[in-house]
Short mmCIF file of C-alpha atoms in Angstrom, two decimals:
data_model
loop_
_atom_site.label_atom_id
_atom_site.label_comp_id
_atom_site.label_asym_id
_atom_site.label_seq_id
_atom_site.Cartn_x
_atom_site.Cartn_y
_atom_site.Cartn_z
CA MET A 112 -12.11 -17.96 -19.73
CA SER A 113 -14.98 -19.49 -21.59
CA HIS A 114 -17.74 -17.01 -22.27
CA CYS A 115 -21.23 -17.95 -21.19
CA GLU A 116 -23.49 -19.66 -23.64
CA HIS A 117 -26.55 -17.95 -25.04
CA ASP A 118 -29.52 -19.71 -26.47
CA ALA A 119 -30.48 -19.08 -30.07
CA LYS A 120 -33.08 -16.51 -29.18
CA LYS A 121 -30.70 -14.38 -27.15
CA SER A 122 -27.91 -14.51 -29.69
CA ALA A 123 -29.74 -12.24 -32.10
CA PRO A 124 -28.84 -8.54 -31.98
CA VAL A 125 -30.93 -6.71 -29.44
CA ALA A 126 -32.62 -3.44 -30.31
CA ALA A 127 -31.18 -0.35 -28.71
CA PRO A 128 -32.83 0.37 -25.38
CA ALA A 129 -34.19 3.72 -24.40
CA CYS A 130 -31.59 6.08 -23.04
CA HIS A 131 -33.49 6.93 -19.88
CA GLY A 132 -36.27 4.43 -20.21
CA GLN A 133 -36.58 1.04 -18.63
CA ALA A 134 -33.67 -1.11 -19.76
CA PRO A 135 -34.07 -4.74 -20.59
CA ALA A 136 -31.98 -7.30 -18.81
CA SER A 137 -28.41 -6.79 -19.86
CA GLN A 138 -26.53 -9.60 -21.44
CA ASP A 139 -23.41 -8.25 -19.80
CA ASP A 140 -24.52 -10.00 -16.64
CA CYS A 141 -24.97 -13.40 -18.24
CA CYS A 142 -21.90 -14.81 -16.53
CA ASP A 143 -22.80 -13.54 -13.09
CA VAL A 144 -22.63 -16.06 -10.29
CA PRO A 145 -24.03 -15.75 -6.78
CA GLN A 146 -21.72 -13.26 -5.11
CA ARG A 147 -20.18 -13.57 -1.69
CA ARG A 148 -20.18 -10.65 0.69
CA ASP A 149 -17.70 -8.08 -0.60
CA TYR A 150 -15.57 -7.62 2.51
CA LEU A 151 -12.99 -5.48 0.71
CA PHE A 152 -15.63 -3.03 -0.49
CA TRP A 153 -17.49 -2.78 2.79
CA GLY A 154 -14.35 -2.72 4.92
CA SER A 155 -12.79 0.06 2.85
CA LEU A 156 -16.09 1.97 2.78
CA ILE A 157 -16.39 1.81 6.58
CA VAL A 158 -12.82 3.06 7.07
CA VAL A 159 -13.32 5.92 4.60
CA ALA A 160 -16.73 6.81 6.06
CA ALA A 161 -15.22 6.96 9.55
CA ALA A 162 -12.04 8.82 8.57
CA TYR A 163 -13.64 11.43 6.30
CA PRO A 164 -15.62 13.39 8.93
CA ILE A 165 -12.68 13.17 11.34
CA GLY A 166 -10.41 14.59 8.66
CA ALA A 167 -12.92 17.37 8.00
CA VAL A 168 -12.90 18.66 11.59
CA MET A 169 -9.53 17.53 12.95
CA HIS A 170 -6.54 19.87 12.82
CA HIS A 171 -4.02 18.45 10.35
CA ASP A 172 -0.95 18.12 12.55
CA SER A 173 2.07 16.94 10.57
CA HIS A 174 3.35 15.10 13.66
CA ASN A 175 0.14 13.19 14.32
CA ALA A 176 -0.27 9.99 12.28
CA LEU A 177 -4.05 9.86 12.82
CA SER A 178 -4.38 13.47 11.69
CA ILE A 179 -2.31 12.83 8.58
CA PHE A 180 -4.26 9.67 7.76
CA THR A 181 -7.72 11.19 8.17
CA GLY A 182 -6.63 14.41 6.51
CA GLY A 183 -5.32 12.42 3.56
CA ILE A 184 -8.61 10.53 3.26
CA PHE A 185 -10.52 13.82 3.41
CA GLU A 186 -8.33 15.54 0.81
CA LEU A 187 -8.07 12.66 -1.66
CA PHE A 188 -11.77 11.79 -1.47
CA ASN A 189 -12.65 15.42 -2.21
CA GLN A 190 -10.41 15.22 -5.28
CA MET A 191 -11.75 11.97 -6.66
CA TRP A 192 -15.46 11.72 -5.77
CA TRP A 193 -16.67 13.81 -8.71
CA GLY A 194 -14.66 11.74 -11.18
CA ILE A 195 -16.18 8.55 -9.84
CA ALA A 196 -19.66 10.10 -9.93
CA ILE A 197 -19.32 11.21 -13.55
CA GLY A 198 -17.78 7.83 -14.35
CA VAL A 199 -20.88 6.13 -12.93
CA LEU A 200 -23.04 8.31 -15.19
CA PHE A 201 -20.96 7.48 -18.27
CA VAL A 202 -21.02 3.77 -17.42
CA GLY A 203 -24.80 3.89 -17.13
CA ILE A 204 -25.10 5.62 -20.50
CA LEU A 205 -22.62 3.25 -22.14
CA GLY A 206 -24.64 0.34 -20.80
CA ARG A 207 -27.65 1.60 -22.79
CA LEU A 208 -25.71 2.05 -26.03
CA PRO A 209 -25.67 -0.88 -28.44
CA ARG A 210 -22.30 -2.60 -28.74
CA GLU A 211 -22.48 -2.04 -32.49
CA LEU A 212 -22.65 1.74 -31.97
CA VAL A 213 -19.75 1.87 -29.49
CA MET A 214 -17.54 -0.23 -31.73
CA GLY A 215 -18.70 1.67 -34.81
CA VAL A 216 -17.18 4.79 -33.26
CA LEU A 217 -14.01 3.13 -31.95
CA GLY A 218 -13.59 0.77 -34.90
CA ARG A 219 -13.95 -3.00 -34.69
CA ASP A 220 -11.34 -3.97 -37.28
CA GLY A 221 -8.31 -3.13 -35.16
CA GLY A 222 -5.25 -1.38 -36.51
CA ILE A 223 -3.62 1.94 -35.72
CA GLY A 224 -6.72 3.90 -36.72
CA SER A 225 -8.93 2.27 -34.09
CA LEU A 226 -6.20 2.62 -31.46
CA PHE A 227 -5.80 6.30 -32.33
CA ARG A 228 -9.56 6.88 -31.97
CA ALA A 229 -9.55 5.11 -28.61
CA THR A 230 -6.60 7.24 -27.49
CA LEU A 231 -8.32 10.46 -28.55
CA ALA A 232 -11.49 9.36 -26.75
CA GLY A 233 -9.42 9.04 -23.58
CA VAL A 234 -7.93 12.50 -24.02
CA PHE A 235 -11.23 14.26 -24.63
CA LEU A 236 -13.13 12.68 -21.73
CA ASP A 237 -12.63 15.15 -18.88
CA LEU A 238 -12.45 12.61 -16.05
CA CYS A 239 -9.90 11.68 -13.41
CA SER A 240 -8.19 8.29 -13.40
CA HIS A 241 -10.82 6.64 -11.20
CA GLY A 242 -13.73 7.91 -13.28
CA ILE A 243 -12.07 6.99 -16.56
CA LEU A 244 -11.27 3.49 -15.30
CA ALA A 245 -14.97 2.70 -14.86
CA VAL A 246 -15.65 3.91 -18.41
CA GLY A 247 -12.73 1.88 -19.77
CA MET A 248 -13.99 -1.30 -18.16
CA LYS A 249 -17.44 -0.70 -19.64
CA LEU A 250 -15.89 -0.20 -23.08
CA TYR A 251 -14.38 -3.67 -22.76
CA GLU A 252 -17.82 -5.05 -21.98
CA ARG A 253 -19.15 -3.20 -25.04
CA GLY A 254 -16.70 -5.14 -27.22
CA ALA A 255 -13.57 -2.96 -27.35
CA SER A 256 -10.33 -4.88 -27.79
CA ALA A 257 -7.75 -5.12 -25.02
CA GLY A 258 -5.48 -2.83 -27.05
CA GLN A 259 -8.19 -0.19 -27.44
CA VAL A 260 -8.95 -0.25 -23.72
CA MET A 261 -5.26 0.07 -22.79
CA ALA A 262 -4.76 2.95 -25.23
CA PHE A 263 -7.87 4.62 -23.81
CA LEU A 264 -6.69 4.23 -20.20
CA LEU A 265 -3.12 5.36 -20.80
CA ALA A 266 -4.21 8.52 -22.62
CA SER A 267 -6.94 9.48 -20.19
CA PRO A 268 -6.09 10.10 -16.56
CA TRP A 269 -4.13 13.37 -16.65
CA ASN A 270 -4.75 14.44 -20.26
CA SER A 271 -8.23 15.77 -19.55
CA PHE A 272 -8.92 19.39 -20.45
CA SER A 273 -9.02 20.65 -16.88
CA LEU A 274 -5.84 18.89 -15.77
CA THR A 275 -4.04 19.93 -18.95
CA LEU A 276 -4.74 23.57 -18.10
CA ILE A 277 -3.54 23.01 -14.53
CA LEU A 278 -0.37 21.32 -15.78
CA ILE A 279 0.29 24.20 -18.20
CA GLY A 280 0.10 26.61 -15.29
CA LEU A 281 2.47 24.47 -13.22
CA ILE A 282 5.18 23.44 -15.71
CA GLY A 283 4.51 25.51 -18.84
CA VAL A 284 3.02 24.93 -22.29
CA GLY A 285 6.08 23.30 -23.86
CA TRP A 286 6.59 20.54 -21.31
CA THR A 287 2.85 19.91 -21.07
CA LEU A 288 2.43 19.43 -24.83
CA LEU A 289 5.52 17.20 -24.93
CA PHE A 290 4.17 15.06 -22.09
CA ILE A 291 0.82 14.71 -23.89
CA LEU A 292 2.42 13.69 -27.19
CA LEU A 293 4.64 11.14 -25.45
CA SER A 294 1.68 9.67 -23.56
CA LEU A 295 -0.27 9.36 -26.82
CA LEU A 296 2.69 7.54 -28.34
CA ILE A 297 2.92 5.14 -25.39
CA GLY A 298 -0.83 4.52 -25.52
CA ILE A 299 -0.82 3.64 -29.22
CA VAL A 300 2.33 1.48 -28.99
CA THR A 301 1.01 -0.36 -25.94
CA GLY A 302 -2.39 -0.90 -27.56
CA ALA A 303 -0.76 -2.26 -30.72
CA ILE A 304 1.33 -4.70 -28.66
CA PHE A 305 -1.74 -5.89 -26.73
CA ASP A 306 -3.74 -6.48 -29.91
CA ALA A 307 -0.81 -8.33 -31.47
CA LEU A 308 -0.52 -10.58 -28.40
CA VAL A 309 -4.25 -11.31 -28.56
CA GLN A 310 -4.07 -12.17 -32.26
CA ARG A 311 -1.20 -14.57 -31.59
CA GLY A 312 -3.07 -16.26 -28.77
CA HIS A 313 -0.77 -15.13 -25.97
CA LEU A 314 -3.59 -13.11 -24.37
CA PRO A 315 -7.31 -13.99 -24.31
CA ALA A 316 -9.61 -12.22 -26.74
CA ASN A 317 -12.56 -10.15 -25.56
CA PRO A 318 -15.47 -12.62 -25.21
CA TRP A 319 -18.05 -9.83 -25.46
CA LYS A 320 -16.87 -9.07 -28.98
CA ASP A 321 -18.65 -12.22 -30.15
CA GLU A 322 -21.98 -10.57 -29.32
CA LEU A 323 -21.50 -7.76 -31.82
CA GLY A 324 -24.10 -7.83 -34.55
CA GLU A 325 -23.66 -7.02 -38.22
CA GLU A 326 -21.61 -3.87 -38.78
CA GLN A 327 -23.60 -0.78 -39.74
CA PRO A 328 -22.61 2.87 -40.29
CA PRO A 329 -22.56 4.80 -36.98
CA SER A 330 -24.95 7.40 -38.46
CA VAL A 331 -27.62 4.72 -38.95
CA LEU A 332 -27.12 3.40 -35.41
CA TRP A 333 -27.33 6.91 -33.94
CA ARG A 334 -30.58 7.56 -35.80
CA GLU A 335 -32.09 4.30 -34.52
CA LEU A 336 -30.97 5.11 -30.98
CA ARG A 337 -32.48 8.63 -31.04
CA GLN A 338 -35.80 7.20 -32.16
CA THR A 339 -35.93 4.95 -29.09
CA MET A 340 -34.92 7.59 -26.53
CA ASN A 341 -37.36 8.82 -23.91
CA PHE A 342 -36.50 10.70 -20.74
CA SER A 343 -38.08 10.21 -17.32
CA VAL A 344 -37.12 10.53 -13.67
CA GLY A 345 -37.58 6.81 -13.08
CA GLY A 346 -35.51 5.95 -16.12
CA THR A 347 -32.73 8.29 -15.02
CA MET A 348 -32.61 6.74 -11.56
CA GLN A 349 -32.49 3.28 -13.14
CA LEU A 350 -29.61 4.42 -15.37
CA LEU A 351 -27.68 5.65 -12.31
CA ARG A 352 -28.31 2.38 -10.47
CA GLU A 353 -27.00 0.43 -13.44
CA GLY A 354 -24.00 2.76 -13.64
CA PHE A 355 -23.19 2.18 -9.98
CA ALA A 356 -23.52 -1.57 -10.38
CA GLY A 357 -21.26 -1.49 -13.43
CA SER A 358 -18.70 0.64 -11.56
CA ARG A 359 -18.70 -1.48 -8.40
CA VAL A 360 -15.34 -3.09 -9.18
CA VAL A 361 -13.66 0.27 -9.70
CA ILE A 362 -15.27 1.85 -6.64
CA ARG A 363 -14.15 -1.06 -4.47
CA TRP A 364 -10.50 -0.76 -5.46
CA SER A 365 -10.61 3.05 -5.39
CA LEU A 366 -11.76 2.98 -1.77
CA PHE A 367 -9.12 0.40 -0.91
CA GLY A 368 -6.47 2.51 -2.64
CA LEU A 369 -7.70 5.54 -0.74
CA VAL A 370 -7.12 3.77 2.57
CA LEU A 371 -3.63 2.68 1.51
CA ALA A 372 -2.78 6.18 0.31
CA GLY A 373 -3.81 7.61 3.67
CA LEU A 374 -1.63 5.09 5.49
CA ILE A 375 1.38 5.82 3.29
CA ARG A 376 0.93 9.57 3.72
CA ALA A 377 1.04 9.03 7.45
CA LEU A 378 4.30 7.07 7.17
CA VAL A 379 6.21 8.80 4.32
CA PRO A 380 7.43 12.41 4.75
CA GLU A 381 5.85 14.76 2.21
CA ASP A 382 9.12 16.48 1.28
CA ALA A 383 10.77 13.15 0.42
CA PHE A 384 9.78 13.53 -3.22
CA ALA A 385 11.89 16.64 -3.72
CA THR A 386 14.78 15.37 -1.56
CA TRP A 387 15.22 11.84 -2.86
CA PHE A 388 13.95 12.02 -6.43
CA GLY A 389 16.53 14.03 -8.38
CA ALA A 390 17.35 13.75 -12.10
CA THR A 391 19.43 10.57 -11.74
CA MET A 392 18.77 6.92 -12.52
CA GLY A 393 18.49 6.33 -8.79
CA GLY A 394 15.94 9.11 -8.50
CA LEU A 395 14.07 7.76 -11.52
CA TRP A 396 13.84 4.25 -10.02
CA LEU A 397 12.76 5.68 -6.66
CA THR A 398 10.08 7.68 -8.46
CA LEU A 399 8.91 4.50 -10.18
CA LEU A 400 8.82 2.69 -6.84
CA ALA A 401 6.94 5.52 -5.15
CA THR A 402 4.33 5.90 -7.86
CA THR A 403 3.82 2.12 -7.84
CA VAL A 404 3.23 1.97 -4.09
CA ILE A 405 1.35 5.23 -3.56
CA GLU A 406 -2.21 5.36 -4.88
CA VAL A 407 -2.64 8.93 -6.13
CA CYS A 408 -5.62 10.15 -8.13
CA SER A 409 -4.78 12.16 -11.23
CA GLU A 410 -5.68 15.42 -9.49
CA GLY A 411 -3.20 14.54 -6.75
CA SER A 412 -0.45 13.32 -9.09
CA THR A 413 -0.41 16.49 -11.20
CA PRO A 414 0.91 18.89 -8.51
CA ILE A 415 3.34 16.25 -7.25
CA ALA A 416 4.66 15.76 -10.78
CA ALA A 417 5.02 19.52 -11.12
CA ASP A 418 6.97 19.58 -7.85
CA LEU A 419 9.34 16.94 -9.23
CA MET A 420 9.83 19.13 -12.29
CA ASN A 421 10.26 22.47 -10.53
CA ARG A 422 11.86 21.63 -7.19
CA ALA A 423 13.80 18.46 -8.03
CA GLY A 424 14.68 19.60 -11.56
CA ALA A 425 13.77 16.19 -12.96
CA PRO A 426 11.37 16.35 -15.96
CA GLY A 427 11.86 12.63 -16.59
CA ASN A 428 10.82 11.82 -13.03
CA SER A 429 7.81 14.09 -13.46
CA PHE A 430 6.72 12.25 -16.60
CA THR A 431 7.42 8.88 -14.98
CA PHE A 432 5.31 9.78 -11.95
CA LEU A 433 2.37 10.65 -14.20
CA MET A 434 2.62 7.72 -16.60
CA ALA A 435 3.90 4.92 -14.38
CA GLY A 436 1.23 5.79 -11.86
CA VAL A 437 -1.30 4.79 -14.50
CA ALA A 438 0.55 1.65 -15.58
CA THR A 439 1.25 0.30 -12.09
CA ASP A 440 -1.85 1.53 -10.27
CA TYR A 441 -3.16 -1.46 -8.30
CA THR A 442 -6.72 -0.13 -8.51
CA GLU A 443 -6.38 -0.25 -12.28
CA VAL A 444 -4.62 -3.63 -12.38
CA MET A 445 -7.18 -5.30 -10.13
CA SER A 446 -10.13 -3.70 -11.94
CA ILE A 447 -8.78 -4.93 -15.28
CA ARG A 448 -8.32 -8.40 -13.83
CA ASP A 449 -11.87 -8.49 -12.42
CA THR A 450 -13.39 -7.24 -15.68
CA THR A 451 -11.39 -9.36 -18.13
CA LYS A 452 -11.11 -12.37 -15.77
CA SER A 453 -7.47 -12.55 -16.86
CA TRP A 454 -4.41 -12.00 -14.68
CA LYS A 455 -2.29 -12.00 -17.84
CA ILE A 456 -4.05 -9.00 -19.36
CA ALA A 457 -3.88 -7.11 -16.06
CA LEU A 458 -0.19 -7.80 -15.42
CA PHE A 459 0.88 -7.22 -19.02
CA LEU A 460 -0.15 -3.55 -18.63
CA PRO A 461 2.82 -2.64 -16.38
CA LEU A 462 5.04 -5.21 -18.10
CA ILE A 463 4.61 -3.52 -21.49
CA THR A 464 4.23 0.09 -20.39
CA VAL A 465 6.83 0.60 -17.64
CA PRO A 466 9.93 -0.05 -19.82
CA GLN A 467 8.70 2.58 -22.30
CA VAL A 468 8.07 5.07 -19.50
CA VAL A 469 11.46 4.51 -17.85
CA LEU A 470 13.30 4.86 -21.17
CA ILE A 471 11.53 8.12 -22.02
CA GLY A 472 12.01 9.38 -18.45
CA ALA A 473 15.75 8.73 -18.60
CA VAL A 474 15.99 10.66 -21.88
CA LEU A 475 13.95 13.60 -20.54
CA ASN A 476 16.21 13.86 -17.49
CA GLN A 477 19.07 14.78 -19.80
CA PHE A 478 17.40 18.10 -20.65
#
């Protein structure tokens, strides 16, 4: 993809905008083209808007497909809405931060150090997978490399503080810490592979990185940003509007995934996970297939993964369900494709990550 051309005046570094003040026109939108009606977004939104109130009042009968579908929409939306909302806020804030500041924190020179910082950033942001995805896509627009974004996404969805505590309560401290360490390892390895492929020309580089100005210490950039901050109700509303616009791609695919998840819940028996997914290679591959097909938010995947650990006795399947769900999530794949304008970057995520996850899952099933 060829990045849009800027005239000489626009190519100069832009001063940091006010945090909650009126933002200047963003250069992130320089490649925008007149958009067609987003049928996927509006169609999914209509289905969710119709199913949610029905699921709230309808008795959830396990033998009624409509009840299961609407109940699934109701339950999953309640689990994911707050993550999306906070993600919108973070995206709006990130949109106001200068690219130089974002990349000063993450590191613009590449290498293991920058990947490690991106991975830690993913761990410490307490968001679900759908909220973190919006932030990850904005990081790419702020100039982060493909490897940094992948490391950030792989470390984030179920390693948040709240879900870590929940997972400790469900499967214990030892397994939880092991899962976290292994996910950090996969994130760093995957990020390093992505950056290597970009350097060798097999994957496209981030076009927004060309807009980064001269590198300055983050402390200087923070001081300049604080001096420009002013807070107002109007500015806050504008920030939220920008955050929603920047998260539109993620929200679209999250709603679509929500509809698919409701349909699959209505068609697949709930106890099939514990019955079919034992600690065997067959069970591991079935787990991989299930987590690929079923769109489950991180809050929903955590108890299911714990069930695979406790009831099916398959720690490898539990880890695979958590990690492969991130790597093969079609919401994530399509959002990456829409943001990077590259099918190769989007499809290389599962191609690089899934073999690592399956190998580690097979080893864990031996314990």
